[in-house]
Amino acid sequence: MEIRKSNNAYQILAKLARDRKDYAQSETYLEEALKYSPSVDWEAFILYELAQTKEHMGKYKEANIISKKVIELRDSVEHIHARDSIKEIQLAAELDNKKQSEMKAKDDYTAIIVVVLTTIIAITIAAYAIKRRKHKKSMDVIENMEKNMENMEKDIKTMEKHVDNAEKQMDKYRHNIKKLEEENKEKEKEINAAGKETRKQLAKLKKETEKAKQKETELYQKGFDIYNKVKNGTKMQGWDNEKMKSIVTFYTTINTDFKKQTEQAYTGLTEYQYTILIMKDMGLNNKQIADALGTNDNAIRTMISRIKKRPKEQSQQNKE
């Protein structure tokens, strides 16, 4: 701490303070750790520890507010990941367009070379023709020119073949360029359609996330109220799946160790069975659980016995 302050150092000090049950000191260390948080993920993790500490101190309202902020931070991280996926698609489209442009420029350069060669050939032929007219009066020159003309005719035919081949190659280049342009347009349409669909899916995901977040927040708040009533020994009537789901949502949020251990030990628990295990974890006996749920302790004892048999029954079914 004397060399460099960091969130890790303050979190370690906070854990040591919690182990000593000095929750006030742990709260102070965690608030200092927030000042040195390097990312949104770290901030969410530190706030989660701070919410647990405030829960131990009996500051349930503050713990509830901090827990909501943790959910909001985790949702913002998912939104950033989705936005980065769109940027990757757009970058791929830009690279593809750049590649097509470079290919087109190369083909245009080849076409220019062919045109220049054709022009040179035409100039050469014209020069030969002029030379022939100047020496037409001399028989000797004529004879030599006739020989030269024969050679020139051969060269011209060869050149004409080269020109024909060049024109065919040019037609091929033009055809390839046209084909590439059409393919580029199709790819551009596909990319635009993919981007549109991605934005549509992102908007849908955002809407669903906000809806789920609102639902989870409502369940968390309701579960918080039910948890306090159960903890204070208040008898409640009319337990339904909504109430049980609320207390399960709240308790598994503030106690992730319990959630992990329960999921490892049991499979296919009902909301009612999960609620009984939560009350057991809170330290209530069978009579207190029965009073809270509006039933008798024999029914609770029977249900706990059935829950304990679930892993064995599940293992036997997997063997079959």
Coordinates of C-alpha atoms in Angstrom, one line a residue:
M1 CA 0.0 0.0 0.0
E2 CA 2.9 2.4 0.6
I3 CA 4.4 1.8 -2.9
R4 CA 1.1 1.8 -4.9
K5 CA -2.5 1.8 -4.0
S6 CA -4.8 -0.6 -5.9
N7 CA -8.3 -2.0 -5.8
N8 CA -6.8 -5.6 -5.2
A9 CA -5.0 -4.4 -2.0
Y10 CA -8.1 -2.8 -0.6
Q11 CA -10.3 -5.8 -1.4
I12 CA -7.8 -8.1 0.4
L13 CA -7.9 -5.8 3.5
A14 CA -11.7 -5.8 3.3
K15 CA -11.9 -9.6 3.3
L16 CA -9.6 -9.8 6.3
A17 CA -11.8 -7.3 8.1
R18 CA -14.9 -9.4 7.2
D19 CA -13.3 -12.6 8.5
R20 CA -12.8 -10.7 11.8
K21 CA -16.5 -9.6 11.6
D22 CA -15.3 -6.0 11.5
Y23 CA -17.9 -5.1 8.8
A24 CA -17.5 -1.3 9.3
Q25 CA -13.8 -1.5 8.5
S26 CA -14.5 -3.8 5.6
E27 CA -17.0 -1.2 4.3
T28 CA -14.4 1.5 4.4
Y29 CA -11.8 -0.6 2.5
L30 CA -14.3 -1.5 -0.2
E31 CA -15.3 2.2 -0.7
E32 CA -11.6 3.0 -1.1
A33 CA -11.2 0.1 -3.6
L34 CA -13.9 1.6 -5.8
K35 CA -11.7 4.7 -6.3
Y36 CA -9.0 2.5 -8.0
S37 CA -11.3 0.2 -10.0
P38 CA -9.7 -0.3 -13.5
S39 CA -12.8 -1.4 -15.4
V40 CA -16.6 -1.7 -15.3
D41 CA -16.3 -5.5 -14.5
W42 CA -14.1 -4.7 -11.4
E43 CA -16.5 -2.0 -10.3
A44 CA -19.4 -4.5 -10.4
F45 CA -17.4 -7.1 -8.5
I46 CA -16.4 -4.6 -5.8
L47 CA -20.0 -3.3 -5.5
Y48 CA -21.2 -6.9 -5.1
E49 CA -18.8 -7.4 -2.1
L50 CA -19.9 -4.0 -0.6
A51 CA -23.6 -5.0 -0.9
Q52 CA -22.9 -8.3 1.1
T53 CA -21.0 -6.3 3.7
K54 CA -23.9 -3.8 4.2
E55 CA -26.2 -6.8 4.4
H56 CA -24.2 -8.1 7.4
M57 CA -24.3 -4.7 8.9
G58 CA -28.2 -4.6 8.6
K59 CA -28.2 -1.9 6.0
Y60 CA -30.7 -3.7 3.8
K61 CA -31.9 -0.6 1.9
E62 CA -28.3 0.4 0.9
A63 CA -27.5 -3.2 0.0
N64 CA -30.6 -3.2 -2.2
I65 CA -29.6 0.0 -4.0
I66 CA -26.0 -1.3 -4.6
S67 CA -27.3 -4.6 -5.9
K68 CA -29.5 -2.8 -8.5
K69 CA -26.4 -0.9 -9.6
V70 CA -24.5 -4.2 -10.0
I71 CA -27.2 -5.5 -12.3
E72 CA -27.1 -2.3 -14.4
L73 CA -23.3 -2.5 -14.7
R74 CA -23.4 -6.1 -15.9
D75 CA -26.1 -5.2 -18.5
S76 CA -24.0 -2.3 -19.8
V77 CA -21.0 -4.7 -20.3
E78 CA -23.3 -7.0 -22.5
H79 CA -24.4 -4.0 -24.5
I80 CA -20.8 -3.0 -25.2
H81 CA -20.0 -6.6 -26.4
A82 CA -23.0 -6.5 -28.8
R83 CA -21.9 -3.0 -30.2
D84 CA -18.3 -4.3 -30.8
S85 CA -19.8 -7.2 -32.9
I86 CA -21.4 -4.6 -35.3
K87 CA -18.1 -2.7 -35.6
E88 CA -16.4 -6.0 -36.6
I89 CA -19.0 -6.5 -39.4
Q90 CA -18.5 -3.0 -40.7
L91 CA -14.7 -3.3 -40.7
A92 CA -14.9 -6.6 -42.7
A93 CA -17.1 -4.8 -45.3
E94 CA -14.6 -1.9 -45.6
L95 CA -11.7 -4.3 -46.1
D96 CA -13.6 -6.2 -48.8
N97 CA -14.4 -3.0 -50.7
K98 CA -10.8 -1.9 -50.5
K99 CA -9.6 -5.2 -51.9
Q100 CA -12.1 -4.9 -54.9
S101 CA -10.9 -1.4 -55.6
E102 CA -7.2 -2.5 -55.7
M103 CA -8.1 -5.3 -58.1
K104 CA -10.0 -2.9 -60.4
A105 CA -7.0 -0.5 -60.5
K106 CA -4.7 -3.3 -61.4
D107 CA -6.9 -4.4 -64.3
D108 CA -7.1 -0.7 -65.5
Y109 CA -3.3 -0.5 -65.5
T110 CA -3.1 -3.6 -67.7
A111 CA -5.6 -2.2 -70.2
I112 CA -3.5 1.0 -70.5
I113 CA -0.4 -1.0 -71.3
V114 CA -2.2 -2.9 -74.1
V115 CA -3.5 0.4 -75.6
V116 CA 0.1 1.9 -75.6
L117 CA 1.5 -1.2 -77.3
T118 CA -1.2 -1.1 -80.0
T119 CA -0.4 2.6 -80.7
I120 CA 3.3 1.8 -81.0
I121 CA 2.6 -0.9 -83.5
A122 CA 0.4 1.4 -85.6
I123 CA 3.2 4.1 -85.6
T124 CA 5.7 1.5 -86.7
I125 CA 3.5 0.4 -89.6
A126 CA 3.0 4.0 -90.7
A127 CA 6.8 4.6 -90.6
Y128 CA 7.4 1.6 -92.8
A129 CA 4.8 2.8 -95.3
I130 CA 6.4 6.2 -95.6
K131 CA 9.8 4.7 -96.1
R132 CA 8.4 2.6 -99.0
R133 CA 6.9 5.6 -100.8
K134 CA 10.2 7.6 -100.6
H135 CA 12.3 4.8 -102.3
K136 CA 9.7 3.8 -104.9
K137 CA 11.7 5.4 -107.9
S138 CA 14.7 3.2 -107.4
M139 CA 14.4 -0.3 -108.8
D140 CA 17.0 -1.7 -106.5
V141 CA 15.4 0.0 -103.6
I142 CA 12.1 -1.3 -104.8
E143 CA 13.4 -4.8 -104.9
N144 CA 14.8 -4.4 -101.4
M145 CA 11.6 -2.7 -100.3
E146 CA 9.6 -5.6 -101.7
K147 CA 11.6 -8.0 -99.6
N148 CA 11.2 -5.6 -96.7
M149 CA 7.5 -5.4 -97.4
E150 CA 7.2 -9.2 -97.4
N151 CA 9.0 -9.2 -94.0
M152 CA 6.8 -6.3 -92.9
E153 CA 3.7 -8.1 -94.0
K154 CA 4.8 -11.1 -92.0
D155 CA 5.5 -8.8 -89.0
I156 CA 2.2 -7.0 -89.5
K157 CA 0.3 -10.3 -89.5
T158 CA 2.2 -11.3 -86.3
M159 CA 1.4 -7.9 -84.8
E160 CA -2.3 -8.2 -85.9
K161 CA -2.4 -11.6 -84.1
H162 CA -0.9 -9.9 -81.0
V163 CA -3.5 -7.1 -81.3
D164 CA -6.3 -9.6 -81.7
N165 CA -5.1 -11.4 -78.7
A166 CA -4.7 -8.1 -76.8
E167 CA -8.3 -7.2 -77.8
K168 CA -9.6 -10.6 -76.6
Q169 CA -7.7 -10.1 -73.4
M170 CA -9.1 -6.7 -73.0
D171 CA -12.6 -8.1 -73.5
K172 CA -11.9 -10.7 -70.9
Y173 CA -10.6 -8.0 -68.5
R174 CA -13.7 -5.8 -69.1
H175 CA -15.9 -8.9 -68.5
N176 CA -14.1 -9.7 -65.3
I177 CA -14.3 -6.1 -64.1
K178 CA -18.1 -6.0 -64.8
K179 CA -18.5 -9.3 -63.0
L180 CA -16.5 -8.0 -60.0
E181 CA -18.6 -4.9 -59.9
E182 CA -21.8 -6.9 -59.9
E183 CA -20.4 -9.2 -57.2
N184 CA -19.3 -6.2 -55.2
K185 CA -22.8 -4.7 -55.4
E186 CA -24.3 -8.1 -54.3
K187 CA -21.8 -8.2 -51.4
E188 CA -22.6 -4.7 -50.4
K189 CA -26.4 -5.5 -50.4
E190 CA -25.6 -8.6 -48.2
I191 CA -23.5 -6.5 -45.8
N192 CA -26.2 -3.8 -45.6
A193 CA -28.8 -6.4 -45.0
A194 CA -26.6 -8.1 -42.4
G195 CA -26.0 -4.8 -40.7
K196 CA -29.7 -4.0 -40.7
E197 CA -30.6 -7.4 -39.3
T198 CA -27.9 -7.0 -36.7
R199 CA -29.2 -3.6 -35.6
K200 CA -32.7 -5.1 -35.5
Q201 CA -31.5 -8.0 -33.3
L202 CA -29.6 -5.6 -31.1
A203 CA -32.6 -3.4 -30.6
K204 CA -34.7 -6.6 -29.8
L205 CA -32.0 -7.8 -27.4
K206 CA -31.8 -4.4 -25.7
K207 CA -35.6 -4.4 -25.3
E208 CA -35.7 -7.9 -24.0
T209 CA -32.7 -7.2 -21.7
E210 CA -34.5 -4.1 -20.3
K211 CA -37.7 -6.1 -19.8
A212 CA -35.8 -8.9 -18.1
K213 CA -33.9 -6.4 -16.0
Q214 CA -37.1 -4.7 -14.9
K215 CA -38.7 -8.1 -14.1
E216 CA -35.5 -9.1 -12.1
T217 CA -35.5 -5.8 -10.3
E218 CA -39.1 -6.2 -9.3
L219 CA -38.5 -9.8 -8.1
Y220 CA -35.4 -8.7 -6.3
Q221 CA -37.3 -5.9 -4.5
K222 CA -40.2 -8.1 -3.6
G223 CA -37.9 -10.9 -2.5
F224 CA -36.0 -8.4 -0.3
D225 CA -39.3 -7.5 1.5
I226 CA -40.3 -11.2 1.9
Y227 CA -36.8 -12.0 3.2
N228 CA -37.0 -9.4 5.9
K229 CA -40.4 -10.5 7.0
V230 CA -39.3 -14.1 7.2
K231 CA -36.1 -13.1 9.0
N232 CA -38.2 -11.1 11.5
G233 CA -40.5 -14.1 12.1
T234 CA -43.6 -12.6 10.4
K235 CA -46.2 -15.1 9.5
M236 CA -47.3 -14.9 5.8
Q237 CA -50.3 -16.3 4.1
G238 CA -51.0 -17.0 0.4
W239 CA -47.6 -18.2 -0.7
D240 CA -47.6 -18.6 -4.5
N241 CA -44.9 -19.2 -7.1
E242 CA -44.4 -15.5 -7.6
K243 CA -43.5 -15.0 -3.9
M244 CA -41.3 -18.0 -3.9
K245 CA -39.5 -17.0 -7.1
S246 CA -39.0 -13.5 -5.6
I247 CA -37.2 -14.7 -2.5
V248 CA -35.2 -17.2 -4.6
T249 CA -34.1 -14.4 -6.9
F250 CA -33.1 -12.1 -4.0
Y251 CA -31.3 -14.7 -1.9
T252 CA -29.3 -16.3 -4.7
T253 CA -28.2 -12.8 -5.8
I254 CA -26.8 -11.9 -2.4
N255 CA -25.5 -15.4 -1.6
T256 CA -23.8 -16.8 -4.7
D257 CA -22.1 -19.5 -2.7
F258 CA -25.4 -20.9 -1.6
K259 CA -26.7 -20.9 -5.2
K260 CA -23.6 -22.7 -6.4
Q261 CA -23.7 -25.4 -3.7
T262 CA -27.4 -26.0 -4.2
E263 CA -27.2 -26.3 -8.0
Q264 CA -24.2 -28.8 -7.6
A265 CA -26.1 -30.9 -5.0
Y266 CA -29.7 -30.9 -6.5
T267 CA -31.4 -30.9 -9.9
G268 CA -34.9 -30.0 -10.9
L269 CA -35.9 -28.3 -7.6
T270 CA -39.4 -26.7 -7.5
E271 CA -39.7 -23.1 -6.2
Y272 CA -41.3 -24.5 -3.0
Q273 CA -38.4 -26.8 -2.3
Y274 CA -35.8 -24.0 -3.2
T275 CA -37.7 -21.7 -0.7
I276 CA -37.4 -24.3 2.1
L277 CA -33.7 -24.7 1.5
I278 CA -33.2 -20.9 1.6
M279 CA -35.0 -20.7 5.0
K280 CA -32.8 -23.6 6.2
D281 CA -29.8 -21.7 5.1
M282 CA -31.1 -18.6 7.0
G283 CA -30.9 -20.6 10.2
L284 CA -34.7 -21.3 10.7
N285 CA -35.8 -24.6 12.2
N286 CA -38.6 -26.7 10.8
K287 CA -41.3 -25.1 13.0
Q288 CA -40.2 -21.6 12.0
I289 CA -40.3 -22.6 8.4
A290 CA -43.7 -24.1 8.8
D291 CA -45.0 -20.9 10.5
A292 CA -43.6 -18.8 7.7
L293 CA -45.1 -20.9 5.0
G294 CA -48.4 -21.4 6.8
T295 CA -48.1 -25.2 7.2
N296 CA -47.0 -27.7 9.9
D297 CA -43.5 -28.9 10.7
N298 CA -44.3 -32.5 9.7
A299 CA -44.9 -31.4 6.1
I300 CA -41.6 -29.5 6.2
R301 CA -39.8 -32.4 7.6
T302 CA -41.2 -34.7 4.9
M303 CA -40.3 -32.3 2.1
I304 CA -36.7 -31.9 3.3
S305 CA -36.4 -35.7 3.4
R306 CA -37.6 -35.8 -0.3
I307 CA -35.2 -33.1 -1.3
K308 CA -32.2 -35.1 0.2
K309 CA -33.2 -38.1 -1.8
R310 CA -33.3 -36.2 -5.2
P311 CA -29.6 -36.6 -6.0
K312 CA -29.7 -40.4 -5.5
E313 CA -32.9 -40.8 -7.6
Q314 CA -31.3 -38.6 -10.3
S315 CA -28.1 -40.7 -10.3
Q316 CA -30.2 -43.9 -10.6
Q317 CA -32.1 -42.5 -13.6
N318 CA -28.9 -41.6 -15.4
K319 CA -27.6 -45.2 -15.0
E320 CA -30.8 -46.6 -16.5

